[in-house]
């Protein structure tokens, strides 16, 4: 796939952004690196003249930005999502560095839409938001102060994606067909129903179980065919 083809499939998701100026800065950062699709999850203020001013020549990205209420909505239709975070998370999939993650994202973009998810300026991404993604990704920074400005974080990651897409030799194609976000969520709903009905666990004890199960399946990255097998098995168990 050519560079624009891969970058065309990248969605930048900004969750619960407080400062419209950062939305504009993110749009500008994206446009300079050839990214086009911006999705805003419950932004505090958008559209906003401050965002447009900071976007400079990238106002087309703001005009085409999609505003949604939840991260789950923002991830609909994607086959892979990276949670951008400087902080280590309990029960998260092992973290990847930005450069390695960018290669992986560009490879998977050959098979479907991929998302880069950025958190709020003050609180970052919630643990719940991180578990909706496949892997946490960290931009290498000084240990003394690890938190980049939101616009700067988008710029660094957009640059890494562009570099990865420019060098297709380093991003081998993905052979399998990855399941979409909705297919995986549909499987989780089915599994939840089946294990509750089986008596294996009671919904009130599920607090620890679900983060672990999401981590397990997030790590192996389910393919479409595998989802069909797993759901077929669940249906058969449910009938017994
Ligand atoms: N104070 C917040 C950080 C907010 S910075 C916290 O402790 O989590 C806003 C967003 O920029 C973060 O949610 C993250 O998505 C991104 N970001 C900032 N620095 C980063 C880094 N070193 N690696 C990856 N993402 C980073």
mmCIF file of C-alpha atoms and ligand atoms in Angstrom:
data_model
loop_
_atom_site.group_PDB
_atom_site.id
_atom_site.type_symbol
_atom_site.label_atom_id
_atom_site.label_comp_id
_atom_site.label_asym_id
_atom_site.label_seq_id
_atom_site.Cartn_x
_atom_site.Cartn_y
_atom_site.Cartn_z
ATOM 1 C CA UNK A 1 0.000 0.000 0.000
ATOM 2 C CA UNK A 2 1.264 3.505 -0.744
ATOM 3 C CA UNK A 3 1.944 5.975 2.028
ATOM 4 C CA UNK A 4 -1.290 7.932 1.638
ATOM 5 C CA UNK A 5 -3.289 4.695 1.564
ATOM 6 C CA UNK A 6 -1.938 3.664 4.952
ATOM 7 C CA UNK A 7 -2.237 7.116 6.529
ATOM 8 C CA UNK A 8 -5.770 7.474 5.153
ATOM 9 C CA UNK A 9 -6.792 4.648 7.464
ATOM 10 C CA UNK A 10 -5.513 6.283 10.631
ATOM 11 C CA UNK A 11 -8.011 7.924 12.960
ATOM 12 C CA UNK A 12 -6.798 10.314 15.657
ATOM 13 C CA UNK A 13 -9.126 10.217 18.648
ATOM 14 C CA UNK A 14 -8.931 12.933 21.319
ATOM 15 C CA UNK A 15 -10.853 12.019 24.440
ATOM 16 C CA UNK A 16 -12.495 14.660 26.633
ATOM 17 C CA UNK A 17 -10.171 17.474 25.560
ATOM 18 C CA UNK A 18 -10.387 20.511 27.860
ATOM 19 C CA UNK A 19 -8.623 23.146 25.785
ATOM 20 C CA UNK A 20 -9.869 23.873 22.261
ATOM 21 C CA UNK A 21 -6.424 25.241 21.417
ATOM 22 C CA UNK A 22 -5.059 21.709 21.731
ATOM 23 C CA UNK A 23 -7.666 20.423 19.273
ATOM 24 C CA UNK A 24 -6.429 22.996 16.770
ATOM 25 C CA UNK A 25 -2.804 22.105 17.445
ATOM 26 C CA UNK A 26 -3.603 18.420 16.951
ATOM 27 C CA UNK A 27 -5.300 19.163 13.610
ATOM 28 C CA UNK A 28 -2.257 21.075 12.427
ATOM 29 C CA UNK A 29 0.095 18.328 13.598
ATOM 30 C CA UNK A 30 -1.994 15.766 11.737
ATOM 31 C CA UNK A 31 -2.153 17.689 8.487
ATOM 32 C CA UNK A 32 1.605 18.232 8.333
ATOM 33 C CA UNK A 33 2.064 14.446 8.498
ATOM 34 C CA UNK A 34 -0.711 13.521 6.067
ATOM 35 C CA UNK A 35 -3.334 12.339 8.579
ATOM 36 C CA UNK A 36 -6.926 13.382 7.953
ATOM 37 C CA UNK A 37 -9.447 11.818 10.289
ATOM 38 C CA UNK A 38 -10.039 13.460 13.642
ATOM 39 C CA UNK A 39 -12.627 12.173 16.120
ATOM 40 C CA UNK A 40 -13.439 14.114 19.299
ATOM 41 C CA UNK A 41 -14.960 12.327 22.275
ATOM 42 C CA UNK A 42 -17.059 14.761 24.364
ATOM 43 C CA UNK A 43 -14.780 17.801 23.923
ATOM 44 C CA UNK A 44 -15.345 20.583 26.441
ATOM 45 C CA UNK A 45 -15.686 23.191 23.694
ATOM 46 C CA UNK A 46 -15.940 22.486 19.968
ATOM 47 C CA UNK A 47 -16.290 24.084 17.479
ATOM 48 C CA UNK A 48 -14.375 26.962 19.004
ATOM 49 C CA UNK A 49 -12.579 29.957 17.434
ATOM 50 C CA UNK A 50 -9.491 29.163 19.524
ATOM 51 C CA UNK A 51 -9.281 25.723 17.900
ATOM 52 C CA UNK A 52 -9.618 27.226 14.430
ATOM 53 C CA UNK A 53 -6.937 29.834 15.153
ATOM 54 C CA UNK A 54 -4.470 27.194 16.357
ATOM 55 C CA UNK A 55 -5.207 24.899 13.417
ATOM 56 C CA UNK A 56 -3.881 27.567 11.012
ATOM 57 C CA UNK A 57 -4.163 25.992 7.551
ATOM 58 C CA UNK A 58 -5.611 22.741 8.867
ATOM 59 C CA UNK A 59 -9.162 23.964 9.361
ATOM 60 C CA UNK A 60 -10.426 21.364 6.866
ATOM 61 C CA UNK A 61 -9.504 18.703 9.435
ATOM 62 C CA UNK A 62 -11.587 20.513 12.063
ATOM 63 C CA UNK A 63 -14.487 20.931 9.644
ATOM 64 C CA UNK A 64 -14.496 17.205 8.920
ATOM 65 C CA UNK A 65 -13.936 16.185 12.559
ATOM 66 C CA UNK A 66 -16.534 13.857 14.005
ATOM 67 C CA UNK A 67 -17.827 14.520 17.530
ATOM 68 C CA UNK A 68 -19.061 11.527 19.537
ATOM 69 C CA UNK A 69 -20.019 10.885 23.151
ATOM 70 C CA UNK A 70 -18.008 7.817 24.041
ATOM 71 C CA UNK A 71 -14.699 6.254 23.131
ATOM 72 C CA UNK A 72 -16.559 3.089 22.095
ATOM 73 C CA UNK A 73 -18.396 5.091 19.428
ATOM 74 C CA UNK A 74 -15.122 6.613 18.257
ATOM 75 C CA UNK A 75 -13.621 3.138 17.817
ATOM 76 C CA UNK A 76 -16.494 1.673 15.805
ATOM 77 C CA UNK A 77 -15.216 0.239 12.564
ATOM 78 C CA UNK A 78 -11.568 0.123 13.665
ATOM 79 C CA UNK A 79 -9.550 -3.097 13.757
ATOM 80 C CA UNK A 80 -6.788 -1.828 16.005
ATOM 81 C CA UNK A 81 -6.402 0.919 18.590
ATOM 82 C CA UNK A 82 -3.386 2.290 20.459
ATOM 83 C CA UNK A 83 -3.856 4.048 23.805
ATOM 84 C CA UNK A 84 -1.326 6.873 24.088
ATOM 85 C CA UNK A 85 -0.180 7.086 27.672
ATOM 86 C CA UNK A 86 2.931 8.034 29.600
ATOM 87 C CA UNK A 87 1.765 6.170 32.683
ATOM 88 C CA UNK A 88 2.118 2.460 33.484
ATOM 89 C CA UNK A 89 -1.238 0.755 34.014
ATOM 90 C CA UNK A 90 -2.181 -2.097 36.209
ATOM 91 C CA UNK A 91 -3.650 -4.971 34.200
ATOM 92 C CA UNK A 92 -2.841 -3.423 30.848
ATOM 93 C CA UNK A 93 -1.357 -5.247 27.864
ATOM 94 C CA UNK A 94 2.457 -4.754 27.813
ATOM 95 C CA UNK A 95 3.323 -1.244 26.706
ATOM 96 C CA UNK A 96 5.051 -0.502 23.400
ATOM 97 C CA UNK A 97 7.324 2.352 22.458
ATOM 98 C CA UNK A 98 6.003 4.806 19.890
ATOM 99 C CA UNK A 99 8.305 3.793 17.032
ATOM 100 C CA UNK A 100 7.612 0.090 17.244
ATOM 101 C CA UNK A 101 3.893 0.761 17.663
ATOM 102 C CA UNK A 102 3.848 3.015 14.596
ATOM 103 C CA UNK A 103 5.211 0.172 12.436
ATOM 104 C CA UNK A 104 2.546 -2.129 13.763
ATOM 105 C CA UNK A 105 -0.226 0.406 13.230
ATOM 106 C CA UNK A 106 0.838 0.991 9.626
ATOM 107 C CA UNK A 107 0.960 -2.787 8.987
ATOM 108 C CA UNK A 108 -2.531 -3.319 10.355
ATOM 109 C CA UNK A 109 -3.784 -0.252 8.434
ATOM 110 C CA UNK A 110 -3.352 -2.426 5.345
ATOM 111 C CA UNK A 111 -6.350 -4.397 6.643
ATOM 112 C CA UNK A 112 -8.647 -1.749 8.100
ATOM 113 C CA UNK A 113 -8.975 1.459 10.088
ATOM 114 C CA UNK A 114 -6.695 1.986 13.062
ATOM 115 C CA UNK A 115 -6.966 4.505 15.909
ATOM 116 C CA UNK A 116 -4.572 6.526 18.042
ATOM 117 C CA UNK A 117 -6.296 7.505 21.256
ATOM 118 C CA UNK A 118 -5.127 10.511 23.308
ATOM 119 C CA UNK A 119 -6.392 11.480 26.758
ATOM 120 C CA UNK A 120 -7.458 14.589 28.579
ATOM 121 C CA UNK A 121 -4.779 17.203 29.360
ATOM 122 C CA UNK A 122 -5.094 16.871 33.130
ATOM 123 C CA UNK A 123 -6.176 13.323 33.856
ATOM 124 C CA UNK A 124 -4.977 11.499 30.725
ATOM 125 C CA UNK A 125 -6.828 8.352 29.645
ATOM 126 C CA UNK A 126 -8.880 6.450 32.209
ATOM 127 C CA UNK A 127 -8.052 2.779 32.842
ATOM 128 C CA UNK A 128 -11.338 1.901 31.236
ATOM 129 C CA UNK A 129 -10.405 3.808 28.089
ATOM 130 C CA UNK A 130 -7.036 2.035 27.990
ATOM 131 C CA UNK A 131 -8.725 -1.386 28.175
ATOM 132 C CA UNK A 132 -10.871 -0.548 25.135
ATOM 133 C CA UNK A 133 -7.621 -0.320 23.140
ATOM 134 C CA UNK A 134 -5.248 -3.106 22.089
ATOM 135 C CA UNK A 135 -2.044 -1.682 23.456
ATOM 136 C CA UNK A 136 -0.720 1.198 25.528
ATOM 137 C CA UNK A 137 1.912 3.204 23.679
ATOM 138 C CA UNK A 138 4.484 5.512 25.217
ATOM 139 C CA UNK A 139 6.574 8.181 23.549
ATOM 140 C CA UNK A 140 10.062 7.966 25.077
ATOM 141 C CA UNK A 141 10.545 10.991 27.309
ATOM 142 C CA UNK A 142 12.697 12.143 30.213
ATOM 143 C CA UNK A 143 12.018 10.219 33.399
ATOM 144 C CA UNK A 144 12.124 13.545 35.218
ATOM 145 C CA UNK A 145 9.039 14.849 33.394
ATOM 146 C CA UNK A 146 7.187 12.483 31.135
ATOM 147 C CA UNK A 147 4.024 14.341 30.162
ATOM 148 C CA UNK A 148 3.977 15.984 26.739
ATOM 149 C CA UNK A 149 1.480 18.635 25.759
ATOM 150 C CA UNK A 150 -1.411 16.984 23.904
ATOM 151 C CA UNK A 151 -0.661 18.698 20.575
ATOM 152 C CA UNK A 152 3.019 17.762 20.894
ATOM 153 C CA UNK A 153 2.130 14.122 21.596
ATOM 154 C CA UNK A 154 -0.056 14.021 18.471
ATOM 155 C CA UNK A 155 2.781 15.562 16.468
ATOM 156 C CA UNK A 156 5.366 13.009 17.586
ATOM 157 C CA UNK A 157 3.109 10.024 16.947
ATOM 158 C CA UNK A 158 1.911 11.384 13.576
ATOM 159 C CA UNK A 159 5.555 11.793 12.574
ATOM 160 C CA UNK A 160 6.376 8.229 13.600
ATOM 161 C CA UNK A 161 3.446 6.960 11.532
ATOM 162 C CA UNK A 162 4.604 8.905 8.515
ATOM 163 C CA UNK A 163 8.129 7.541 8.870
ATOM 164 C CA UNK A 164 6.788 3.998 9.220
ATOM 165 C CA UNK A 165 4.554 4.422 6.163
ATOM 166 C CA UNK A 166 7.461 5.824 4.116
ATOM 167 C CA UNK A 167 9.444 2.663 4.733
ATOM 168 C CA UNK A 168 7.125 -0.187 3.775
ATOM 169 C CA UNK A 169 10.024 -2.660 3.945
ATOM 170 C CA UNK A 170 9.851 -2.307 7.706
ATOM 171 C CA UNK A 171 6.096 -2.783 7.900
ATOM 172 C CA UNK A 172 5.245 -6.209 6.495
ATOM 173 C CA UNK A 173 1.628 -6.729 5.532
ATOM 174 C CA UNK A 174 -0.760 -8.458 7.900
ATOM 175 C CA UNK A 175 -1.868 -11.854 6.573
ATOM 176 C CA UNK A 176 -5.017 -12.372 8.592
ATOM 177 C CA UNK A 177 -8.272 -10.475 8.679
ATOM 178 C CA UNK A 178 -8.526 -8.697 12.035
ATOM 179 C CA UNK A 179 -11.878 -8.515 13.808
ATOM 180 C CA UNK A 180 -13.451 -5.078 14.150
ATOM 181 C CA UNK A 181 -14.025 -3.319 17.466
ATOM 182 C CA UNK A 182 -17.768 -4.139 17.320
ATOM 183 C CA UNK A 183 -17.099 -7.814 16.583
ATOM 184 C CA UNK A 184 -14.808 -8.090 19.588
ATOM 185 C CA UNK A 185 -17.251 -6.196 21.826
ATOM 186 C CA UNK A 186 -20.055 -8.479 20.584
ATOM 187 C CA UNK A 187 -17.955 -11.475 21.609
ATOM 188 C CA UNK A 188 -17.374 -9.976 25.093
ATOM 189 C CA UNK A 189 -21.111 -9.419 25.551
ATOM 190 C CA UNK A 190 -21.774 -13.015 24.505
ATOM 191 C CA UNK A 191 -19.038 -14.370 26.792
ATOM 192 C CA UNK A 192 -20.344 -12.307 29.704
ATOM 193 C CA UNK A 193 -23.831 -13.714 29.196
ATOM 194 C CA UNK A 194 -22.556 -17.281 28.945
ATOM 195 C CA UNK A 195 -20.280 -17.215 31.983
ATOM 196 C CA UNK A 196 -22.923 -15.517 34.100
ATOM 197 C CA UNK A 197 -25.522 -18.119 33.070
ATOM 198 C CA UNK A 198 -23.040 -20.946 33.730
ATOM 199 C CA UNK A 199 -22.591 -19.850 37.346
ATOM 200 C CA UNK A 200 -18.819 -19.521 36.875
ATOM 201 C CA UNK A 201 -19.004 -16.068 38.289
ATOM 202 C CA UNK A 202 -21.572 -13.661 39.573
ATOM 203 C CA UNK A 203 -21.800 -10.230 37.921
ATOM 204 C CA UNK A 204 -20.983 -8.610 41.264
ATOM 205 C CA UNK A 205 -17.575 -10.343 41.234
ATOM 206 C CA UNK A 206 -16.787 -9.324 37.689
ATOM 207 C CA UNK A 207 -14.783 -6.207 38.550
ATOM 208 C CA UNK A 208 -11.420 -7.954 38.386
ATOM 209 C CA UNK A 209 -12.383 -10.613 35.883
ATOM 210 C CA UNK A 210 -13.310 -8.360 32.986
ATOM 211 C CA UNK A 211 -10.133 -6.279 32.922
ATOM 212 C CA UNK A 212 -8.216 -9.593 32.911
ATOM 213 C CA UNK A 213 -10.292 -11.110 30.133
ATOM 214 C CA UNK A 214 -10.007 -7.971 28.015
ATOM 215 C CA UNK A 215 -6.261 -8.030 28.568
ATOM 216 C CA UNK A 216 -6.078 -11.678 27.526
ATOM 217 C CA UNK A 217 -8.018 -11.239 24.294
ATOM 218 C CA UNK A 218 -6.490 -7.823 23.615
ATOM 219 C CA UNK A 219 -3.026 -9.388 23.740
ATOM 220 C CA UNK A 220 -3.786 -12.080 21.185
ATOM 221 C CA UNK A 221 -5.682 -9.748 18.859
ATOM 222 C CA UNK A 222 -8.584 -11.758 17.569
ATOM 223 C CA UNK A 223 -9.171 -12.444 13.906
ATOM 224 C CA UNK A 224 -12.616 -12.483 12.293
ATOM 225 C CA UNK A 225 -12.575 -16.282 11.907
ATOM 226 C CA UNK A 226 -11.526 -16.775 15.519
ATOM 227 C CA UNK A 227 -14.449 -14.679 16.754
ATOM 228 C CA UNK A 228 -16.777 -16.910 14.721
ATOM 229 C CA UNK A 229 -15.287 -20.050 16.268
ATOM 230 C CA UNK A 230 -15.434 -18.675 19.819
ATOM 231 C CA UNK A 231 -19.017 -17.462 19.463
ATOM 232 C CA UNK A 232 -20.053 -20.736 17.845
ATOM 233 C CA UNK A 233 -18.593 -22.588 20.829
ATOM 234 C CA UNK A 234 -20.385 -20.316 23.294
ATOM 235 C CA UNK A 235 -23.683 -20.869 21.498
ATOM 236 C CA UNK A 236 -23.149 -24.641 21.668
ATOM 237 C CA UNK A 237 -22.324 -24.463 25.404
ATOM 238 C CA UNK A 238 -25.366 -22.303 26.016
ATOM 239 C CA UNK A 239 -27.603 -24.925 24.433
ATOM 240 C CA UNK A 240 -26.412 -27.636 26.829
HETATM 241 N N1 LIG B 1 -1.427 14.366 33.064
HETATM 242 C C1 LIG B 1 -1.812 13.359 32.145
HETATM 243 C C2 LIG B 1 -1.148 13.536 30.792
HETATM 244 C C3 LIG B 1 -1.912 14.419 29.901
HETATM 245 S S1 LIG B 1 -1.093 14.827 28.437
HETATM 246 C C4 LIG B 1 -1.424 11.976 32.670
HETATM 247 O O1 LIG B 1 -0.740 11.895 33.645
HETATM 248 O O2 LIG B 1 -1.827 10.978 32.060
HETATM 249 C C5 LIG B 1 -2.393 14.532 27.287
HETATM 250 C C6 LIG B 1 -2.284 13.259 26.494
HETATM 251 O O3 LIG B 1 -1.113 13.289 25.666
HETATM 252 C C7 LIG B 1 -2.147 11.991 27.302
HETATM 253 O O4 LIG B 1 -3.386 11.509 27.781
HETATM 254 C C8 LIG B 1 -1.553 11.058 26.274
HETATM 255 O O5 LIG B 1 -2.568 10.550 25.417
HETATM 256 C C9 LIG B 1 -0.628 11.968 25.501
HETATM 257 N N2 LIG B 1 0.762 11.906 26.003
HETATM 258 C C10 LIG B 1 1.442 12.843 26.703
HETATM 259 N N3 LIG B 1 2.701 12.437 26.960
HETATM 260 C C11 LIG B 1 2.823 11.204 26.420
HETATM 261 C C12 LIG B 1 3.887 10.235 26.348
HETATM 262 N N4 LIG B 1 5.083 10.461 26.879
HETATM 263 N N5 LIG B 1 3.627 9.067 25.714
HETATM 264 C C13 LIG B 1 2.419 8.811 25.164
HETATM 265 N N6 LIG B 1 1.396 9.677 25.190
HETATM 266 C C14 LIG B 1 1.586 10.855 25.810
#
